[in-house]
Coordinates of C-alpha atoms in Angstrom, one line a residue:
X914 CA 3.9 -7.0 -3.5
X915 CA 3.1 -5.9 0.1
X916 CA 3.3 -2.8 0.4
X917 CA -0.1 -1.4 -0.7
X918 CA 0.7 2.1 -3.1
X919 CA -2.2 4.2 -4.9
X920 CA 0.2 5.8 -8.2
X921 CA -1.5 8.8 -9.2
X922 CA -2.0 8.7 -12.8
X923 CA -3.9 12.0 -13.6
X924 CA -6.0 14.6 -11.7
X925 CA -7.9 16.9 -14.2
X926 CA -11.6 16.7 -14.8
X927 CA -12.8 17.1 -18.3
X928 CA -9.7 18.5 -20.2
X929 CA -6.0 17.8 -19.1
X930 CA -3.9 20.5 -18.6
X931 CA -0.4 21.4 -19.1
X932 CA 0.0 20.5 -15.3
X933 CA -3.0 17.6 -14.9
X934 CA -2.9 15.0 -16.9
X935 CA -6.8 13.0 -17.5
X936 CA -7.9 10.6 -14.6
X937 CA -5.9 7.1 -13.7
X938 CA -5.3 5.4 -10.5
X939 CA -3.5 2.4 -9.7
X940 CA -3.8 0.9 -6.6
X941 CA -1.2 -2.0 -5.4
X942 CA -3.1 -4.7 -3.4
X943 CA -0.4 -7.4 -2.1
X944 CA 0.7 -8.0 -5.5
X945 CA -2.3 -7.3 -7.6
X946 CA -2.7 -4.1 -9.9
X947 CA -6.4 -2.2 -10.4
X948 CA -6.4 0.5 -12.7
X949 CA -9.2 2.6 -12.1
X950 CA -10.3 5.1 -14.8
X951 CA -8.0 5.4 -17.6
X952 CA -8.4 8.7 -19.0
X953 CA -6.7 9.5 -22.3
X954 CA -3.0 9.7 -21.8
X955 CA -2.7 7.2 -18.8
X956 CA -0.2 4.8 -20.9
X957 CA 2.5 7.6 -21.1
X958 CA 1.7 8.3 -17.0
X959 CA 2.2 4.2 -16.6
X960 CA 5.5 5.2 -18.0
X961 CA 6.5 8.2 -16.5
X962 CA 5.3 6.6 -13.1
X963 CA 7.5 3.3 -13.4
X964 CA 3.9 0.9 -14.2
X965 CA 3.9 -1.9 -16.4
X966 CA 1.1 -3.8 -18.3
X967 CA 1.5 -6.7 -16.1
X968 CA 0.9 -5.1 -12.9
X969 CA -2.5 -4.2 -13.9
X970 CA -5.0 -7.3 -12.9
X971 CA -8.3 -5.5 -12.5
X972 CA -9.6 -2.3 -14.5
X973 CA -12.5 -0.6 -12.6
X974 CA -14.5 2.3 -14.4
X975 CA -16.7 4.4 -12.8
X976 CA -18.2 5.7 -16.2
X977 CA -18.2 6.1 -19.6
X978 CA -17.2 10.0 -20.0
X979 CA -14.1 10.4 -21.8
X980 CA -12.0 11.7 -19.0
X981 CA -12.5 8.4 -17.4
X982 CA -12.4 5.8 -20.1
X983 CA -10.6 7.2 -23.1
X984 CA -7.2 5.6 -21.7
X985 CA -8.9 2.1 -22.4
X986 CA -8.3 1.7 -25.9
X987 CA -4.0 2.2 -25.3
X988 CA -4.4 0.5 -22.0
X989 CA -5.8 -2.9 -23.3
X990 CA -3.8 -2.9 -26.4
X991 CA -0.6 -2.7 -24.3
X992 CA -1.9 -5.6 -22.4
X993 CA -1.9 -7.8 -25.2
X994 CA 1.1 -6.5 -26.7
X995 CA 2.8 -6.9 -23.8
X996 CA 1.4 -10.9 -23.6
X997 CA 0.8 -10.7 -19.9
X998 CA 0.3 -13.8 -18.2
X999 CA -2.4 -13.6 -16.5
X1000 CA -6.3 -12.6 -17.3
X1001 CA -7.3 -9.6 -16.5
X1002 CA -10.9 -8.3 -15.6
X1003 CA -12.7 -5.3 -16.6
X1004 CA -15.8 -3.8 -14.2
X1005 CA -17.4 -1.1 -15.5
X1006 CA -21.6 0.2 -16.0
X1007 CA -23.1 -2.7 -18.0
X1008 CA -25.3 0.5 -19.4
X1009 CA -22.1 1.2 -21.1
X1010 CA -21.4 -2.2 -22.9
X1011 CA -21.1 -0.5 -26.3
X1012 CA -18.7 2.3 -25.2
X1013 CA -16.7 -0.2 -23.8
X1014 CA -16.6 -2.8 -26.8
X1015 CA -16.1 0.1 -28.9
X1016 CA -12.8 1.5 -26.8
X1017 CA -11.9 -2.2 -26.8
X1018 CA -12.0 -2.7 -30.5
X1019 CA -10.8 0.8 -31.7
X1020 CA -8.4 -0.3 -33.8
X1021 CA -7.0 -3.5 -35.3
X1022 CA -4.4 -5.8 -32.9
X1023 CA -3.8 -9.0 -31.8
X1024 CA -5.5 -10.2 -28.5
X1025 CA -3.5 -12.6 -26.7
X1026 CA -4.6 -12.2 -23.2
X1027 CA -8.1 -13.1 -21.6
X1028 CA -9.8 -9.9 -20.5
X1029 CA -12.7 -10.9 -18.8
X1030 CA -15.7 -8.4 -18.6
X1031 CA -18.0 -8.6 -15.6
X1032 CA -20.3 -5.2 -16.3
X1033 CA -22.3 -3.7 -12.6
X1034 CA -26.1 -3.2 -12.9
X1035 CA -28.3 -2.6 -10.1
X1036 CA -28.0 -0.3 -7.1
X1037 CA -25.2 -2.5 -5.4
X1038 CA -22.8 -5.4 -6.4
X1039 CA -20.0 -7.7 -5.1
X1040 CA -18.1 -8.1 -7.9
X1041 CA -15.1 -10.4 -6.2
X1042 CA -14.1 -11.9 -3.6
X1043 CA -10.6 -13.3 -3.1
X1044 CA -8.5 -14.4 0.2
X1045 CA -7.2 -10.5 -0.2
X1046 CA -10.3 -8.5 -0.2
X1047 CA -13.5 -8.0 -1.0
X1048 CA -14.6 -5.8 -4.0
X1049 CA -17.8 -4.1 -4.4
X1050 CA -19.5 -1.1 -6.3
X1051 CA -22.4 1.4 -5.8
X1052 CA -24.8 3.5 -7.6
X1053 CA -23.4 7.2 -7.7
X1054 CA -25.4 9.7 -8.7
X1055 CA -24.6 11.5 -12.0
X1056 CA -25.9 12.4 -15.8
X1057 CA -24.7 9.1 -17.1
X1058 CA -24.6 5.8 -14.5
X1059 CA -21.7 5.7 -12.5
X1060 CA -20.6 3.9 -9.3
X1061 CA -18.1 4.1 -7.3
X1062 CA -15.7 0.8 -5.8
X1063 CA -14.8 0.0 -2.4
X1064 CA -12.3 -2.9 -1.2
X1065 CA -12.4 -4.4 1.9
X1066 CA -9.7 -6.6 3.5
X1067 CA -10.8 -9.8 5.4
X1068 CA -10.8 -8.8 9.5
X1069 CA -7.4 -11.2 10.7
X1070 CA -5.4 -12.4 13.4
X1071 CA -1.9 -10.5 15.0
X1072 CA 0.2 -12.4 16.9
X1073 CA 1.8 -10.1 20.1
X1074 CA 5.5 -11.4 20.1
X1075 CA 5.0 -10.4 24.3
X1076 CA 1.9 -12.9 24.6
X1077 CA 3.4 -15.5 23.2
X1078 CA 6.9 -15.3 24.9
X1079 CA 4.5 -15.2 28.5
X1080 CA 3.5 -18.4 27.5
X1081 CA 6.1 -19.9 26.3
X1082 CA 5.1 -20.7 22.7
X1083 CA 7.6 -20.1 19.9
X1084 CA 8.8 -21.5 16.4
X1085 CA 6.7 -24.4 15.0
X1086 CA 4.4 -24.3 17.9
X1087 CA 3.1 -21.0 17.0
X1088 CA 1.8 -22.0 13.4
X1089 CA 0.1 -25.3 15.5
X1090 CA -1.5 -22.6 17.4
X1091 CA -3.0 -20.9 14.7
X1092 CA -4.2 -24.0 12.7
X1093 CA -5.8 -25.6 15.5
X1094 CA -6.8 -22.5 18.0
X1095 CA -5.5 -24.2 20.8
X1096 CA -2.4 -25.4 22.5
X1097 CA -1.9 -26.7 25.9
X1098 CA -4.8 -24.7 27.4
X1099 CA -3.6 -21.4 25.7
X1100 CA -6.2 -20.2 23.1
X1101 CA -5.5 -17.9 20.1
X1102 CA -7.6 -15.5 21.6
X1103 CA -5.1 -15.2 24.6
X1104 CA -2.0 -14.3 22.3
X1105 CA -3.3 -12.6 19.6
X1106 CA -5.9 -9.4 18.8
X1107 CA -8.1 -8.6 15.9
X1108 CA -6.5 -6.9 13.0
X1109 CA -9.0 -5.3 11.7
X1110 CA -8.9 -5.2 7.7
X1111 CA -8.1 -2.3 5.3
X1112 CA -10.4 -0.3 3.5
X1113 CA -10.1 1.4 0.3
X1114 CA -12.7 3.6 -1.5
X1115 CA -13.0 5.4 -5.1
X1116 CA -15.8 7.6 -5.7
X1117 CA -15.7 10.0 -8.9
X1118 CA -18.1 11.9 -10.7
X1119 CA -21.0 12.2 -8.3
X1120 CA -23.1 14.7 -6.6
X1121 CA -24.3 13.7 -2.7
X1122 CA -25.8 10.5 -2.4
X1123 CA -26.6 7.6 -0.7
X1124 CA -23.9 5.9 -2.4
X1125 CA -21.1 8.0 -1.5
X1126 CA -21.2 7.7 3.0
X1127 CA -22.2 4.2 2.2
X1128 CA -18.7 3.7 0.2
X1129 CA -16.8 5.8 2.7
X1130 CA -17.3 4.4 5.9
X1131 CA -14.8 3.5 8.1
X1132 CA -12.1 4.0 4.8
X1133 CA -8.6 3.8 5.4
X1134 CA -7.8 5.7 2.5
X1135 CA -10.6 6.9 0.2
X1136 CA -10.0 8.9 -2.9
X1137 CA -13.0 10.8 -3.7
X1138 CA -13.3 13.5 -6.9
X1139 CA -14.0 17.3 -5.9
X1140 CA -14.2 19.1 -8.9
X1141 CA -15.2 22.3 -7.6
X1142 CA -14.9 24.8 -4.6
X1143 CA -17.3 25.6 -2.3
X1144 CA -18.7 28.5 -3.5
X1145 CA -19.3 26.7 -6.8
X1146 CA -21.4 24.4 -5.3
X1147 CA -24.5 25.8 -7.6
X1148 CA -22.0 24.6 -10.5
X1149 CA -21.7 21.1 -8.7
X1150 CA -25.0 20.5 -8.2
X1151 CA -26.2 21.1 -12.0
X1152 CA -23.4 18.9 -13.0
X1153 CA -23.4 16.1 -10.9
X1154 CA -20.2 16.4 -8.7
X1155 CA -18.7 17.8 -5.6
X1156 CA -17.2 20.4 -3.9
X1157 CA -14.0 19.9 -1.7
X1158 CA -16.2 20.8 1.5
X1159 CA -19.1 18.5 0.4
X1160 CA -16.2 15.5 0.1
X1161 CA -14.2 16.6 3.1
X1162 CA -17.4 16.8 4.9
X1163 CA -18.3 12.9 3.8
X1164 CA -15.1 11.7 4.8
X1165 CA -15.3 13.4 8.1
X1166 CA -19.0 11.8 8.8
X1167 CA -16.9 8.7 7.8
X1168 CA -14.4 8.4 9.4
X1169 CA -12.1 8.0 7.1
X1170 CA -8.3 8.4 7.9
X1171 CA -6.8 9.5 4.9
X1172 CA -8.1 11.6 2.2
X1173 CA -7.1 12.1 -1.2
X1174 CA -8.7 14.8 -3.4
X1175 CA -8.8 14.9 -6.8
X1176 CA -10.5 15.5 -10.5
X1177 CA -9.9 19.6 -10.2
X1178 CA -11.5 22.0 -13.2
X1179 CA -9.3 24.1 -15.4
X1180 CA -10.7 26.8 -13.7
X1181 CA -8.7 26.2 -10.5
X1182 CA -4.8 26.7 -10.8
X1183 CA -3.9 26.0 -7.1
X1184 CA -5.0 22.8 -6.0
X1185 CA -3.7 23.6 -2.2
X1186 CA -6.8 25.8 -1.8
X1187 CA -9.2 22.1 -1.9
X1188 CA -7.3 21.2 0.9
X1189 CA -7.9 24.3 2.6
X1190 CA -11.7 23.6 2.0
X1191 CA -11.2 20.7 3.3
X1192 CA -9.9 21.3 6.5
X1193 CA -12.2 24.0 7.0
X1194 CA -15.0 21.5 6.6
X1195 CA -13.4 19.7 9.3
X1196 CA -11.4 16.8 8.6
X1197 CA -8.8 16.6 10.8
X1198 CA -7.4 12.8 9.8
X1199 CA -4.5 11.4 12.5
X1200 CA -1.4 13.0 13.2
X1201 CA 0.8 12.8 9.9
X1202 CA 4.7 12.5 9.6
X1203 CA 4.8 14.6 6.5
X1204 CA 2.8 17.2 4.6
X1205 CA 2.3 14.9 1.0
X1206 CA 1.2 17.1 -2.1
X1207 CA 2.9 17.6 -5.2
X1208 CA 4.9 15.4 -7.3
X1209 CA 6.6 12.5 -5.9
X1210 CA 4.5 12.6 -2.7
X1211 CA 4.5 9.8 -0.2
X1212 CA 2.5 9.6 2.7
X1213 CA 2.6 5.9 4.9
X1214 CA -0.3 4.9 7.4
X1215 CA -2.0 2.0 9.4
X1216 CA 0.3 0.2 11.3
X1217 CA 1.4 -3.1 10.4
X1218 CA 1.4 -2.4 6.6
X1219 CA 3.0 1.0 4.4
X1220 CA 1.0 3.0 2.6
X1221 CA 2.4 5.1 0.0
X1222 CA 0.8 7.8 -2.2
X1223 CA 3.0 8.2 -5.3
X1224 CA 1.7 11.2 -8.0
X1225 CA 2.8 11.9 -11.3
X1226 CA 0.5 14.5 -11.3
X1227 CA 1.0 18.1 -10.6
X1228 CA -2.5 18.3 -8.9
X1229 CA -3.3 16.6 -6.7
X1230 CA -4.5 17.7 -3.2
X1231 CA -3.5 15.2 -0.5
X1232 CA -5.3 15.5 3.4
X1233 CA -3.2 13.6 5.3
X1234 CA -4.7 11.2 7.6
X1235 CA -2.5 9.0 10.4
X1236 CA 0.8 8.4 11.2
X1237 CA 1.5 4.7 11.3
X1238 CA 4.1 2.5 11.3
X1239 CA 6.0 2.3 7.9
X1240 CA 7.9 -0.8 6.3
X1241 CA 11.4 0.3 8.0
X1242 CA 10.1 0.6 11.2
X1243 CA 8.4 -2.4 11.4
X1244 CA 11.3 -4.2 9.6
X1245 CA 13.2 -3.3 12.5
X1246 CA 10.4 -4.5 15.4
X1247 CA 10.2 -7.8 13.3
X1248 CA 14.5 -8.2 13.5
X1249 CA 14.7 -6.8 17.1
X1250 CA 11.7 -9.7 18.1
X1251 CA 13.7 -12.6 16.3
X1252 CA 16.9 -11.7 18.1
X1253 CA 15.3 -11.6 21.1
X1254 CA 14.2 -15.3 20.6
X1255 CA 17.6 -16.5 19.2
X1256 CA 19.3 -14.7 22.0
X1257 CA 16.9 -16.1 24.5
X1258 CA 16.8 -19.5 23.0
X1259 CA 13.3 -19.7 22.6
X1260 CA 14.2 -20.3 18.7
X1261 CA 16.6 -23.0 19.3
X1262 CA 20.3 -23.2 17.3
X1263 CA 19.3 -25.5 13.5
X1264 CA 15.6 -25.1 14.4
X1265 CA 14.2 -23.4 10.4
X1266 CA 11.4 -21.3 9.1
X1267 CA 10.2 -19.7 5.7
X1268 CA 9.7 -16.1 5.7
X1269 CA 5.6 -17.0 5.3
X1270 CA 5.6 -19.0 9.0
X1271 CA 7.1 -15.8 10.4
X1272 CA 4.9 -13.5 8.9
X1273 CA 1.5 -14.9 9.7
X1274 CA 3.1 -15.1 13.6
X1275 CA 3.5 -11.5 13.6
X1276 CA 0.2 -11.1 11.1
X1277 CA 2.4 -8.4 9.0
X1278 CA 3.1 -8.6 5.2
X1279 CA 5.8 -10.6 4.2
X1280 CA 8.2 -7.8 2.8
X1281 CA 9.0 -6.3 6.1
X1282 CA 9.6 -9.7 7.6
X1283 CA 12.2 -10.9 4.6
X1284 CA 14.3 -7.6 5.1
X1285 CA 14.2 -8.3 8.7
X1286 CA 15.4 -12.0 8.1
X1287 CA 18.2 -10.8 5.5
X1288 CA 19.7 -8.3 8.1
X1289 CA 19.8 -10.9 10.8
X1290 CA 21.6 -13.2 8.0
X1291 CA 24.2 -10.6 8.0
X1292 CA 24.0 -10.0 11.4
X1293 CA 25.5 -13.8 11.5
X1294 CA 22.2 -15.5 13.7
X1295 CA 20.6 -16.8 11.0
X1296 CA 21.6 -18.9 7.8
X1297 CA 19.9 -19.0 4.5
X1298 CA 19.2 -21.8 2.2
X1299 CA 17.6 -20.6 -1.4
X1300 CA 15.5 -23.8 -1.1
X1301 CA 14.5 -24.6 2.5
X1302 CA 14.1 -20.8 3.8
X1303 CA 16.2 -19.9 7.0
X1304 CA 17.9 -21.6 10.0
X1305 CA 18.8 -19.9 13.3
X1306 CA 22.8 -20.2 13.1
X1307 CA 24.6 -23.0 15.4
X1308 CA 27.5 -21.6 16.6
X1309 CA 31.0 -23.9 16.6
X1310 CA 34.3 -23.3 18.9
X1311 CA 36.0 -21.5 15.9
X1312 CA 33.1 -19.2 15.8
X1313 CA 33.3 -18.4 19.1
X1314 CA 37.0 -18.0 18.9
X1315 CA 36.7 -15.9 16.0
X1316 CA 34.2 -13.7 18.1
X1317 CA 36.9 -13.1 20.7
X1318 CA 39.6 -12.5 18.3
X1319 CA 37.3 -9.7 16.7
X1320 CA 37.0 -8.4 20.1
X1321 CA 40.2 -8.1 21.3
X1322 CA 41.2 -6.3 17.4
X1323 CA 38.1 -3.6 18.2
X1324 CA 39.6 -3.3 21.6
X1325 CA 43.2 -2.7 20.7
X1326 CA 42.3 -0.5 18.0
X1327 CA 40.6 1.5 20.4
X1328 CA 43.5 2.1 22.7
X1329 CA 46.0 2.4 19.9
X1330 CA 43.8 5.5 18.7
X1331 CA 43.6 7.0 22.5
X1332 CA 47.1 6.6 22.8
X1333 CA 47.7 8.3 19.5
X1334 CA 45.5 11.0 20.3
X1335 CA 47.4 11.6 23.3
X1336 CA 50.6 12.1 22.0
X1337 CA 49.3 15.0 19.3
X1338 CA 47.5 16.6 22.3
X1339 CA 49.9 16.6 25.3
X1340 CA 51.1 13.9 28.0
X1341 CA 47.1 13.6 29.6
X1342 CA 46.3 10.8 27.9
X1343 CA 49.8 9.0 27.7
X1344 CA 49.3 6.6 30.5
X1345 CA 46.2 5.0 29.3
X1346 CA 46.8 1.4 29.9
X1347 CA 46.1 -1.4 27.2
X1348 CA 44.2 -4.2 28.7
X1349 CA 46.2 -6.8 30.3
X1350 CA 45.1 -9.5 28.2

């Protein structure tokens, strides 16, 4: 998958409610799944929210209270009832080995799948690293050890369609380019820009620490608990978390670009006055094509990819951050560039690509640039083969024939309607001529 979605499993802190479920989060990474926190209840959300077992390849938990972890037992057995294919790895405070063996061993099932445990100790860990991201985890500061994860995509290479066509590189070329960094005396460098990477960060249960700016900088998107209003920040303080002016106030410092608040006490029943907090603290995010709270939110950011913010939750508080470029947009930049080659013949007629060579020309994701493929399909330009990807269409006398014949039809349909229109309407359009030919 490449569109990159956090699914809002639950928002409450300590109890659920009859509108909050307890916490879960799944985050969609280019076709991986990380669960973080499975509170109790998070297998029905998966449900309710369209997630299955085998999207999940990573579960990250911040700590061992039961609004965080309790989901684990359900979560792990689905796994394995469910057989998915492929291992999945658990992070969570090696402080809490037992809890965790004890969730993972509740009850009596079968285990068919490897989960792989790789527990965090210290002050700060890498715990992956993978062609997609980096993923680390710091020391938060509250009554039982808990850190907080941050993802970090690789720093890349975008191709500028406009670059390229100045100097006169295009099709196969383009990849030769990119391999070797050089072609006839043009560099990468003087076709392309930095794309900087994506930056995601998770912080629950914590009161202000070093950890939490440290996790948040320079975030895309970071999802960050605020369990309590400003003028309970006494409350906050005695038990370990923040207030939604103390989060907004990090993210601000930050930089971050979109915020997401969550892990509300019972004792609030309007989550829309956190993000009043918050803007009064003074995070202003980018412009934003729609407000996103509630259920069934979605908010998209960061051009190049889509972003989408998808609750099942009632409580959520969403700040919304920048504007961006979603998957239909680009999806039509990506088909409007291609034509522009065919039509041009910079792509010559039989000359073939796979949907991957075209998307690490533009350095998009490769969803936007297989819809944008498919349309020109229809559009007649290209051809598709299921096994050899597509070919820019060579065009025979019959198809040019037929392209006339369509013509003159549209044409002739035209007039026939004007004259028609004409008659019901009086003699000032009668003498509109048909063309000649």
């Amino acid at each position: 998958m490449s569109v990159r979605e956090l699914v809002v499993l639950g928002t409450a802190s300590q109890v659920p409610t009859r509108h909050r479920n307890h916490n879960g989060y799944l985050l969609r990474w280019d076709g991986e799944g990380i669960l973080f926190d499975p509170g109790e209840g998070t297998q029905r959300q998966m449900l309710r929210a369209g997630v299955a077992a085998h999207d999940i390849d990573r579960i990250c938990v911040t700590h061992f209270h039961g609004d965080h972890s309790l989901g684990l037992a359900g979560v792990i057995q689905r796994i394995n009832l469910d057989r998915v294919p492929h291992p999945v790895t658990a992070h969570y405070p090696a402080s809490g080995q037992h809890f965790f063996d004890r969730l993972r061993y509740a009850t009596a099932y079968r285990e068919t799948v490897e989960l792989a445990q790789a527990p965090v100790d210290g002050e700060a860990a890498v715990l992956a690293v993978t062609d997609a991201y980096t993923l680390e985890a710091r020391r938060l500061s509250h009554p039982v050890e808990s850190y907080g994860y941050r993802i970090t995509e690789p720093d890349r290479r975008r191709m500028l369609p406009a670059l390229l066509a100045e100097h006169g590189i295009a099709g196969p070329d383009v990849g030769r380019l990119q391999r070797e960094g050089a072609l006839g005396g043009v560099t990468l460098d003087d076709v392309s820009e930095t794309r900087r990477g994506q930056r995601f960060a998770f912080v629950m249960d914590t009161r202000l620490c070093e950890g939490v700016p440290a996790l948040a900088e320079g975030c895309d998107m970071l999802v960050v608990e605020s369990t309590f209003l400003d003028e309970d920040v006494r409350l906050a303080e005695d038990h370990g978390h923040l207030t939604a002016g103390q989060a907004a106030g990090v993210a601000r410092d930050a930089g971050v670009r979109h915020l997401v608040l969550t892990h509300f006490s019972q004792r609030y029943a309007d989550p829309a006055e956190f993000e009043r907090q918050a803007r009064g603290a003074g995070f202003a995010g980018e412009p934003h094509p729609r407000r996103v709270q509630g259920r069934g939110g979605v908010g998209e950011y960061r051009p190049g990819l889509a972003y989408r913010v998808r609750d099942t939750d009632e409580g959520r508080a969403t700040v919304p951050a920048s504007g961006g470029v979603t998957r239909s947009t680009l999806r039509q930049q990506i088909a409007d560039a291609l034509r522009d080659e065919i039509l041009a013949g910079r792509l010559q007629p039989g000359e073939e690509f796979t949907v991957k060579q075209i998307a690490e020309q533009y350095g998009v994701s490769a969803t936007p640039v297989r819809e944008a493929l498919v349309d020109l399909t229809a559009q007649g330009l290209l051809d598709s083969d299921q096994h050899r990807g597509f070919r820019v269409h060579e065009f025979s006398v019959d198809d040019y024939k037929g392209m006339v014949e369509a013509r003159s039809l549209v044409v002739n349909g035209i007039f026939r309607k004007i004259t028609e229109l004409g008659a019901a309407h009086g003699p000032a359009l009668v003498s509109v001529r048909r063309p000649s030919w």
